[in-house]
CSV table of N, CA and C in Angstrom, one decimal:
chain,number,residue,atom,x,y,z
O,1,UNK,N,-2.7,116.6,141.4
O,1,UNK,CA,-1.4,116.7,141.9
O,1,UNK,C,-0.4,115.9,141.0
O,2,UNK,N,-0.8,114.8,140.5
O,2,UNK,CA,0.0,114.0,139.6
O,2,UNK,C,0.3,114.8,138.3
O,3,UNK,N,-0.8,115.4,137.8
O,3,UNK,CA,-0.6,116.2,136.6
O,3,UNK,C,0.3,117.4,136.8
O,4,UNK,N,0.2,118.0,138.0
O,4,UNK,CA,1.1,119.2,138.2
O,4,UNK,C,2.5,118.7,138.3
O,5,UNK,N,2.8,117.6,139.0
O,5,UNK,CA,4.2,117.1,139.0
O,5,UNK,C,4.7,116.7,137.7
O,6,UNK,N,3.8,116.1,136.8
O,6,UNK,CA,4.2,115.8,135.4
O,6,UNK,C,4.5,117.0,134.7
O,7,UNK,N,3.7,118.0,134.9
O,7,UNK,CA,3.9,119.3,134.2
O,7,UNK,C,5.2,120.0,134.7
O,8,UNK,N,5.5,119.9,136.0
O,8,UNK,CA,6.7,120.5,136.5
O,8,UNK,C,7.9,119.7,135.9
O,9,UNK,N,7.8,118.4,135.8
O,9,UNK,CA,8.9,117.6,135.2
O,9,UNK,C,9.2,118.0,133.8
O,10,UNK,N,8.1,118.2,133.0
O,10,UNK,CA,8.2,118.6,131.6
O,10,UNK,C,8.8,119.9,131.5
O,11,UNK,N,8.4,120.8,132.4
O,11,UNK,CA,8.9,122.2,132.3
O,11,UNK,C,10.4,122.2,132.7
O,12,UNK,N,10.8,121.4,133.7
O,12,UNK,CA,12.2,121.4,134.1
O,12,UNK,C,13.0,120.7,133.0
O,13,UNK,N,12.5,119.7,132.4
O,13,UNK,CA,13.2,119.0,131.3
O,13,UNK,C,13.3,120.0,130.1
O,14,UNK,N,12.3,120.8,129.8
O,14,UNK,CA,12.4,121.8,128.7
O,14,UNK,C,13.4,122.8,129.1
O,15,UNK,N,13.4,123.2,130.4
O,15,UNK,CA,14.4,124.3,130.8
O,15,UNK,C,15.8,123.8,130.7
O,16,UNK,N,16.0,122.5,131.0
O,16,UNK,CA,17.4,121.9,130.9
O,16,UNK,C,17.8,121.9,129.4
O,17,UNK,N,16.8,121.5,128.6
O,17,UNK,CA,17.1,121.5,127.1
O,17,UNK,C,17.4,122.9,126.6
O,18,UNK,N,16.6,123.8,127.0
O,18,UNK,CA,16.9,125.2,126.6
O,18,UNK,C,18.2,125.7,127.1
O,19,UNK,N,18.5,125.5,128.4
O,19,UNK,CA,19.8,125.9,129.0
O,19,UNK,C,20.9,125.1,128.2
O,20,UNK,N,20.8,123.9,128.0
O,20,UNK,CA,21.8,123.1,127.3
O,20,UNK,C,22.0,123.6,125.9
O,21,UNK,N,20.9,123.9,125.2
O,21,UNK,CA,21.0,124.5,123.8
O,21,UNK,C,21.7,125.8,123.9
O,22,UNK,N,21.3,126.6,124.9
O,22,UNK,CA,21.9,128.0,125.0
O,22,UNK,C,23.4,127.8,125.2
O,23,UNK,N,23.8,127.0,126.2
O,23,UNK,CA,25.3,126.8,126.4
O,23,UNK,C,26.0,126.2,125.2
O,24,UNK,N,25.3,125.3,124.5
O,24,UNK,CA,25.9,124.7,123.3
O,24,UNK,C,26.1,125.8,122.3
O,25,UNK,N,25.1,126.6,122.2
O,25,UNK,CA,25.2,127.8,121.2
O,25,UNK,C,26.3,128.7,121.6
O,26,UNK,N,26.5,129.0,122.9
O,26,UNK,CA,27.5,129.9,123.3
O,26,UNK,C,28.9,129.2,123.1
O,27,UNK,N,29.0,127.9,123.3
O,27,UNK,CA,30.3,127.2,123.1
O,27,UNK,C,30.6,127.2,121.6
O,28,UNK,N,29.6,127.0,120.8
O,28,UNK,CA,29.9,127.0,119.3
O,28,UNK,C,30.3,128.4,118.9
O,29,UNK,N,29.6,129.4,119.4
O,29,UNK,CA,29.9,130.8,119.1
O,29,UNK,C,31.4,131.2,119.5
O,30,UNK,N,31.7,130.8,120.7
O,30,UNK,CA,33.1,131.1,121.2
O,30,UNK,C,34.1,130.3,120.3
O,31,UNK,N,33.8,129.1,120.0
O,31,UNK,CA,34.7,128.3,119.1
O,31,UNK,C,34.9,128.9,117.8
O,32,UNK,N,33.8,129.4,117.2
O,32,UNK,CA,33.9,130.0,115.9
O,32,UNK,C,34.7,131.3,116.0
O,33,UNK,N,34.5,132.1,117.0
O,33,UNK,CA,35.2,133.3,117.2
O,33,UNK,C,36.7,133.0,117.3
O,34,UNK,N,37.1,132.0,118.1
O,34,UNK,CA,38.5,131.6,118.2
O,34,UNK,C,39.1,131.2,116.9
O,35,UNK,N,38.4,130.4,116.1
O,35,UNK,CA,38.9,130.0,114.8
O,35,UNK,C,39.0,131.3,113.9
O,36,UNK,N,38.0,132.2,113.9
O,36,UNK,CA,38.1,133.4,113.2
O,36,UNK,C,39.4,134.2,113.5
O,37,UNK,N,39.6,134.3,114.9
O,37,UNK,CA,40.8,135.1,115.3
O,37,UNK,C,42.1,134.5,114.8
O,38,UNK,N,42.1,133.1,114.9
O,38,UNK,CA,43.3,132.4,114.4
O,38,UNK,C,43.5,132.7,112.9
O,39,UNK,N,42.4,132.6,112.1
O,39,UNK,CA,42.6,132.8,110.7
O,39,UNK,C,43.0,134.2,110.4
O,40,UNK,N,42.4,135.2,111.1
O,40,UNK,CA,42.8,136.6,110.8
O,40,UNK,C,44.3,136.8,111.2
O,41,UNK,N,44.7,136.3,112.3
O,41,UNK,CA,46.1,136.5,112.7
O,41,UNK,C,47.0,135.8,111.7
O,42,UNK,N,46.7,134.6,111.3
O,42,UNK,CA,47.5,133.9,110.3
O,42,UNK,C,47.6,134.6,109.0
O,43,UNK,N,46.4,135.2,108.6
O,43,UNK,CA,46.4,136.0,107.3
O,43,UNK,C,47.4,137.2,107.5
O,44,UNK,N,47.3,137.8,108.6
O,44,UNK,CA,48.2,139.0,108.8
O,44,UNK,C,49.6,138.5,108.9
O,45,UNK,N,49.9,137.5,109.6
O,45,UNK,CA,51.3,137.0,109.8
O,45,UNK,C,51.8,136.5,108.4
O,46,UNK,N,51.0,135.8,107.7
O,46,UNK,CA,51.4,135.3,106.4
O,46,UNK,C,51.8,136.5,105.5
O,47,UNK,N,51.0,137.5,105.5
O,47,UNK,CA,51.3,138.7,104.6
O,47,UNK,C,52.6,139.4,105.1
O,48,UNK,N,52.7,139.5,106.4
O,48,UNK,CA,53.9,140.1,107.0
O,48,UNK,C,55.1,139.3,106.7
O,49,UNK,N,55.0,138.0,106.9
O,49,UNK,CA,56.1,137.1,106.7
O,49,UNK,C,56.5,137.0,105.3
O,50,UNK,N,55.5,137.1,104.4
O,50,UNK,CA,55.8,137.1,102.9
O,50,UNK,C,56.6,138.3,102.6
O,51,UNK,N,56.2,139.5,103.1
O,51,UNK,CA,57.0,140.7,102.8
O,51,UNK,C,58.4,140.6,103.4
O,52,UNK,N,58.5,140.0,104.6
O,52,UNK,CA,59.8,139.9,105.3
O,52,UNK,C,60.7,139.0,104.5
O,53,UNK,N,60.2,137.9,104.0
O,53,UNK,CA,61.0,137.0,103.1
O,53,UNK,C,61.4,137.7,101.9
O,54,UNK,N,60.4,138.4,101.3
O,54,UNK,CA,60.8,139.2,100.1
O,54,UNK,C,61.9,140.2,100.4
O,55,UNK,N,61.8,140.8,101.6
O,55,UNK,CA,62.8,141.8,102.0
O,55,UNK,C,64.1,141.2,102.1
O,56,UNK,N,64.2,140.0,102.7
O,56,UNK,CA,65.4,139.3,102.9
O,56,UNK,C,66.1,138.9,101.6
O,57,UNK,N,65.2,138.4,100.7
O,57,UNK,CA,65.7,138.1,99.3
O,57,UNK,C,66.3,139.3,98.6
O,58,UNK,N,65.5,140.4,98.7
O,58,UNK,CA,66.0,141.7,98.1
O,58,UNK,C,67.3,142.2,98.7
O,59,UNK,N,67.4,142.0,100.0
O,59,UNK,CA,68.6,142.4,100.7
O,59,UNK,C,69.8,141.6,100.2
O,60,UNK,N,69.6,140.3,100.1
O,60,UNK,CA,70.7,139.4,99.5
O,60,UNK,C,71.0,139.8,98.1
O,61,UNK,N,70.0,140.1,97.3
O,61,UNK,CA,70.2,140.5,95.9
O,61,UNK,C,71.0,141.8,95.9
O,62,UNK,N,70.6,142.8,96.7
O,62,UNK,CA,71.3,144.0,96.7
O,62,UNK,C,72.8,143.9,97.1
O,63,UNK,N,73.0,143.0,98.1
O,63,UNK,CA,74.4,142.8,98.5
O,63,UNK,C,75.2,142.1,97.4
O,64,UNK,N,74.6,141.2,96.7
O,64,UNK,CA,75.2,140.5,95.6
O,64,UNK,C,75.5,141.5,94.5
O,65,UNK,N,74.6,142.3,94.1
O,65,UNK,CA,74.8,143.3,93.1
O,65,UNK,C,75.9,144.3,93.5
O,66,UNK,N,75.9,144.7,94.7
O,66,UNK,CA,76.9,145.6,95.2
O,66,UNK,C,78.3,145.0,95.1
O,67,UNK,N,78.4,143.8,95.5
O,67,UNK,CA,79.7,143.1,95.4
O,67,UNK,C,80.2,143.0,94.0
O,68,UNK,N,79.3,142.7,93.1
O,68,UNK,CA,79.6,142.6,91.6
O,68,UNK,C,79.9,143.9,91.0
O,69,UNK,N,79.2,145.0,91.5
O,69,UNK,CA,79.4,146.3,91.0
O,69,UNK,C,80.8,146.8,91.4
O,70,UNK,N,81.2,146.5,92.7
O,70,UNK,CA,82.5,146.9,93.1
O,70,UNK,C,83.6,146.2,92.4
O,71,UNK,N,83.4,144.8,92.1
O,71,UNK,CA,84.4,144.1,91.4
O,71,UNK,C,84.4,144.6,89.9
O,72,UNK,N,83.3,145.0,89.4
O,72,UNK,CA,83.2,145.5,88.0
O,72,UNK,C,84.0,146.8,87.9
O,73,UNK,N,83.9,147.6,88.9
O,73,UNK,CA,84.7,148.9,88.9
O,73,UNK,C,86.2,148.6,89.0
O,74,UNK,N,86.6,147.6,89.8
O,74,UNK,CA,88.0,147.4,90.0
O,74,UNK,C,88.6,146.7,88.8
O,75,UNK,N,87.9,145.6,88.3
O,75,UNK,CA,88.5,144.8,87.2
O,75,UNK,C,88.2,145.4,85.8
O,76,UNK,N,87.2,146.4,85.8
O,76,UNK,CA,86.8,147.0,84.5
O,76,UNK,C,86.3,146.0,83.5
O,77,UNK,N,85.5,145.0,84.0
O,77,UNK,CA,84.8,144.1,83.1
O,77,UNK,C,83.5,143.8,83.7
O,78,UNK,N,82.5,143.6,82.9
O,78,UNK,CA,81.1,143.3,83.3
O,78,UNK,C,81.0,141.9,83.7
O,79,UNK,N,80.5,141.5,84.9
O,79,UNK,CA,80.4,140.1,85.3
O,79,UNK,C,79.2,139.4,84.6
O,80,UNK,N,79.3,138.1,84.7
O,80,UNK,CA,78.2,137.3,84.0
O,80,UNK,C,76.8,137.5,84.6
O,81,UNK,N,76.8,138.1,85.8
O,81,UNK,CA,75.5,138.4,86.5
O,81,UNK,C,74.6,139.3,85.6
O,82,UNK,N,75.3,140.3,84.9
O,82,UNK,CA,74.5,141.3,84.1
O,82,UNK,C,74.4,140.9,82.6
O,83,UNK,N,75.5,140.4,82.1
O,83,UNK,CA,75.5,140.1,80.6
O,83,UNK,C,76.1,138.7,80.5
O,84,UNK,N,75.5,137.8,79.7
O,84,UNK,CA,76.1,136.5,79.6
O,84,UNK,C,77.4,136.5,78.8
O,85,UNK,N,78.1,135.4,78.9
O,85,UNK,CA,79.5,135.3,78.4
O,85,UNK,C,79.5,135.4,76.8
O,86,UNK,N,78.4,134.8,76.2
O,86,UNK,CA,78.4,134.9,74.7
O,86,UNK,C,78.3,136.3,74.2
O,87,UNK,N,77.5,137.1,74.9
O,87,UNK,CA,77.4,138.5,74.5
O,87,UNK,C,78.6,139.3,74.8
O,88,UNK,N,79.3,138.9,75.9
O,88,UNK,CA,80.5,139.6,76.3
O,88,UNK,C,81.7,139.3,75.3
O,89,UNK,N,81.6,138.2,74.6
O,89,UNK,CA,82.7,137.9,73.6
O,89,UNK,C,82.6,138.9,72.4
O,90,UNK,N,81.3,139.4,72.1
O,90,UNK,CA,81.1,140.3,71.0
O,90,UNK,C,81.3,141.7,71.5
O,91,UNK,N,81.6,142.0,72.7
O,91,UNK,CA,81.7,143.3,73.3
O,91,UNK,C,83.0,144.0,72.7
O,92,UNK,N,82.8,145.3,72.3
O,92,UNK,CA,83.9,146.0,71.7
O,92,UNK,C,84.8,146.6,72.7
O,93,UNK,N,84.2,147.3,73.7
O,93,UNK,CA,85.0,148.0,74.8
O,93,UNK,C,84.5,147.6,76.1
O,94,UNK,N,85.1,146.5,76.7
O,94,UNK,CA,84.6,146.0,77.9
O,94,UNK,C,84.8,147.0,79.1
O,95,UNK,N,85.9,147.7,79.1
O,95,UNK,CA,86.2,148.6,80.2
O,95,UNK,C,85.2,149.8,80.1
O,96,UNK,N,84.9,150.3,78.9
O,96,UNK,CA,83.9,151.4,78.8
O,96,UNK,C,82.5,151.0,79.2
O,97,UNK,N,82.2,149.8,78.8
O,97,UNK,CA,80.9,149.2,79.2
O,97,UNK,C,80.8,149.1,80.7
O,98,UNK,N,81.8,148.7,81.4
O,98,UNK,CA,81.8,148.6,82.8
O,98,UNK,C,81.7,149.9,83.5
O,99,UNK,N,82.5,150.9,83.0
O,99,UNK,CA,82.5,152.3,83.5
O,99,UNK,C,81.1,152.9,83.4
O,100,UNK,N,80.4,152.7,82.3
O,100,UNK,CA,79.1,153.4,82.1
O,100,UNK,C,78.0,152.6,82.8
O,101,UNK,N,78.2,151.4,83.0
O,101,UNK,CA,77.1,150.6,83.7
O,101,UNK,C,77.2,150.7,85.2
O,102,UNK,N,78.4,151.1,85.8
O,102,UNK,CA,78.6,151.1,87.2
O,102,UNK,C,77.6,152.0,88.0
O,103,UNK,N,77.4,153.3,87.6
O,103,UNK,CA,76.5,154.1,88.4
O,103,UNK,C,75.1,153.5,88.5
O,104,UNK,N,74.5,153.0,87.4
O,104,UNK,CA,73.2,152.5,87.5
O,104,UNK,C,73.1,151.2,88.3
O,105,UNK,N,74.2,150.4,88.3
O,105,UNK,CA,74.3,149.2,89.1
O,105,UNK,C,74.4,149.6,90.6
O,106,UNK,N,75.2,150.6,90.9
O,106,UNK,CA,75.3,151.0,92.3
O,106,UNK,C,74.0,151.5,92.8
O,107,UNK,N,73.3,152.3,92.1
O,107,UNK,CA,72.0,152.9,92.5
O,107,UNK,C,71.0,151.7,92.8
O,108,UNK,N,71.0,150.8,91.8
O,108,UNK,CA,70.0,149.7,92.0
O,108,UNK,C,70.4,148.8,93.2
O,109,UNK,N,71.7,148.6,93.4
O,109,UNK,CA,72.1,147.7,94.5
O,109,UNK,C,71.7,148.4,95.9
O,110,UNK,N,72.0,149.7,96.0
O,110,UNK,CA,71.6,150.4,97.2
O,110,UNK,C,70.1,150.5,97.4
O,111,UNK,N,69.4,150.7,96.4
O,111,UNK,CA,67.9,150.7,96.6
O,111,UNK,C,67.4,149.3,97.0
O,112,UNK,N,68.0,148.3,96.4
O,112,UNK,CA,67.6,146.9,96.8
O,112,UNK,C,67.9,146.7,98.3
O,113,UNK,N,69.1,147.1,98.7
O,113,UNK,CA,69.5,146.9,100.1
O,113,UNK,C,68.5,147.7,101.0
O,114,UNK,N,68.3,149.0,100.7
O,114,UNK,CA,67.4,149.8,101.5
O,114,UNK,C,66.0,149.2,101.6
O,115,UNK,N,65.4,148.8,100.4
O,115,UNK,CA,64.1,148.2,100.4
O,115,UNK,C,64.0,146.9,101.2
O,116,UNK,N,65.1,146.1,101.1
O,116,UNK,CA,65.1,144.8,101.8
O,116,UNK,C,65.1,145.1,103.3
O,117,UNK,N,65.9,146.0,103.7
O,117,UNK,CA,66.0,146.3,105.2
O,117,UNK,C,64.6,146.9,105.6
O,118,UNK,N,64.0,147.7,104.9
O,118,UNK,CA,62.7,148.3,105.2
O,118,UNK,C,61.6,147.3,105.4
O,119,UNK,N,61.6,146.3,104.4
O,119,UNK,CA,60.6,145.3,104.5
O,119,UNK,C,60.8,144.3,105.6
O,120,UNK,N,62.1,144.0,105.9
O,120,UNK,CA,62.4,143.1,107.0
O,120,UNK,C,62.1,143.8,108.4
O,121,UNK,N,62.4,145.1,108.5
O,121,UNK,CA,62.1,145.8,109.7
O,121,UNK,C,60.6,146.0,109.9
O,122,UNK,N,59.8,145.8,108.9
O,122,UNK,CA,58.4,146.0,108.9
O,122,UNK,C,57.7,144.9,109.8
O,123,UNK,N,58.5,143.8,110.1
O,123,UNK,CA,58.0,142.8,111.1
O,123,UNK,C,57.9,143.4,112.5
O,124,UNK,N,59.0,144.1,112.8
O,124,UNK,CA,59.2,144.6,114.2
O,124,UNK,C,58.5,145.9,114.4
O,125,UNK,N,58.6,146.8,113.4
O,125,UNK,CA,58.0,148.1,113.5
O,125,UNK,C,57.0,148.3,112.4
O,126,UNK,N,55.8,148.6,112.8
O,126,UNK,CA,54.8,148.7,111.8
O,126,UNK,C,54.8,150.0,111.1
O,127,UNK,N,55.4,150.0,109.9
O,127,UNK,CA,55.5,151.2,109.1
O,127,UNK,C,54.1,151.5,108.5
O,128,UNK,N,53.8,152.8,108.2
O,128,UNK,CA,52.6,153.1,107.5
O,128,UNK,C,52.6,152.5,106.1
O,129,UNK,N,51.4,152.1,105.6
O,129,UNK,CA,51.4,151.5,104.3
O,129,UNK,C,51.8,152.4,103.2
O,130,UNK,N,51.7,153.7,103.4
O,130,UNK,CA,52.1,154.7,102.4
O,130,UNK,C,53.6,154.6,102.2
O,131,UNK,N,54.4,154.5,103.4
O,131,UNK,CA,55.8,154.3,103.3
O,131,UNK,C,56.2,153.1,102.5
O,132,UNK,N,55.6,152.0,102.8
O,132,UNK,CA,55.9,150.8,102.0
O,132,UNK,C,55.6,150.9,100.6
O,133,UNK,N,54.5,151.6,100.2
O,133,UNK,CA,54.1,151.8,98.9
O,133,UNK,C,55.1,152.7,98.2
O,134,UNK,N,55.6,153.7,98.8
O,134,UNK,CA,56.6,154.6,98.3
O,134,UNK,C,57.9,153.9,98.0
O,135,UNK,N,58.3,153.1,99.0
O,135,UNK,CA,59.5,152.3,98.9
O,135,UNK,C,59.4,151.3,97.8
O,136,UNK,N,58.3,150.7,97.6
O,136,UNK,CA,58.1,149.8,96.5
O,136,UNK,C,58.1,150.5,95.2
O,137,UNK,N,57.5,151.7,95.1
O,137,UNK,CA,57.6,152.5,93.9
O,137,UNK,C,59.0,152.9,93.5
O,138,UNK,N,59.8,153.3,94.5
O,138,UNK,CA,61.2,153.6,94.3
O,138,UNK,C,62.0,152.4,93.8
O,139,UNK,N,61.7,151.2,94.4
O,139,UNK,CA,62.4,150.0,94.0
O,139,UNK,C,62.0,149.7,92.5
O,140,UNK,N,60.8,149.8,92.1
O,140,UNK,CA,60.4,149.4,90.8
O,140,UNK,C,61.0,150.4,89.8
O,141,UNK,N,61.0,151.7,90.1
O,141,UNK,CA,61.6,152.7,89.3
O,141,UNK,C,63.1,152.5,89.1
O,142,UNK,N,63.8,152.2,90.2
O,142,UNK,CA,65.2,151.9,90.0
O,142,UNK,C,65.5,150.6,89.2
O,143,UNK,N,64.6,149.7,89.4
O,143,UNK,CA,64.8,148.4,88.6
O,143,UNK,C,64.6,148.7,87.1
O,144,UNK,N,63.6,149.5,86.8
O,144,UNK,CA,63.3,149.9,85.4
O,144,UNK,C,64.5,150.7,84.9
O,145,UNK,N,65.0,151.7,85.7
O,145,UNK,CA,66.2,152.5,85.3
O,145,UNK,C,67.4,151.6,85.0
O,146,UNK,N,67.7,150.7,85.9
O,146,UNK,CA,68.8,149.8,85.7
O,146,UNK,C,68.6,148.9,84.5
O,147,UNK,N,67.4,148.4,84.3
O,147,UNK,CA,67.2,147.6,83.1
O,147,UNK,C,67.4,148.3,81.8
O,148,UNK,N,66.8,149.6,81.8
O,148,UNK,CA,67.0,150.4,80.6
O,148,UNK,C,68.4,150.8,80.3
O,149,UNK,N,69.2,151.1,81.3
O,149,UNK,CA,70.6,151.5,81.1
O,149,UNK,C,71.4,150.3,80.7
O,150,UNK,N,71.1,149.1,81.3
O,150,UNK,CA,71.8,147.9,80.9
O,150,UNK,C,71.5,147.5,79.4
O,151,UNK,N,70.3,147.6,79.0
O,151,UNK,CA,69.9,147.3,77.7
O,151,UNK,C,70.5,148.3,76.7
O,152,UNK,N,70.5,149.6,77.0
O,152,UNK,CA,71.1,150.6,76.2
O,152,UNK,C,72.6,150.4,76.0
O,153,UNK,N,73.3,150.2,77.1
O,153,UNK,CA,74.7,150.1,77.1
O,153,UNK,C,75.1,148.8,76.4
O,154,UNK,N,74.4,147.7,76.6
O,154,UNK,CA,74.7,146.4,76.0
O,154,UNK,C,74.5,146.6,74.5
O,155,UNK,N,73.5,147.2,74.0
O,155,UNK,CA,73.3,147.4,72.6
O,155,UNK,C,74.4,148.3,72.0
O,156,UNK,N,74.9,149.3,72.8
O,156,UNK,CA,75.9,150.2,72.4
O,156,UNK,C,77.3,149.5,72.3
O,157,UNK,N,77.6,148.7,73.3
O,157,UNK,CA,79.0,148.1,73.3
O,157,UNK,C,79.0,146.7,72.7
O,158,UNK,N,77.9,145.9,72.8
O,158,UNK,CA,78.0,144.5,72.4
O,158,UNK,C,77.2,144.3,71.1
O,159,UNK,N,76.5,145.2,70.6
O,159,UNK,CA,75.6,145.1,69.5
O,159,UNK,C,74.3,144.5,69.9
O,160,UNK,N,73.3,144.7,68.9
O,160,UNK,CA,72.0,144.3,69.2
O,160,UNK,C,71.8,142.8,69.0
O,161,UNK,N,71.0,142.1,69.9
O,161,UNK,CA,70.8,140.7,69.8
O,161,UNK,C,69.3,140.5,69.4
């Protein structure tokens, strides 16, 4: 009888250890899953927030370029935002340079504003990735177009540097 009670105690002790290990395992598993979920949500939020910040910066850039484009059209001189003052001193026809640069500047400003708004709204409304990719492609193409026109007109009116 003593051996049976010792055996029962050992078995109950082993069962408690097994149960304790199982619950400890479950607690660890749940904790790991919670950490994983937090990391995944942070990764998603950081990516979304990064694009939103990029969108806000582009929106500000677009508004700034639009304001300078309108003032360029009214004053008929290219602001320092596009060409530095040293190059502008060598410019032959400032009014012609401003007139020919205005359409490309306006297009680039409007594309920056549209892309900035789209990226900012992507926080609240989940746009398909293909839309974001297309918008990014349009932004890059308009940036390239604006840069090419600016370089070509600067070389035409201000000489090559």
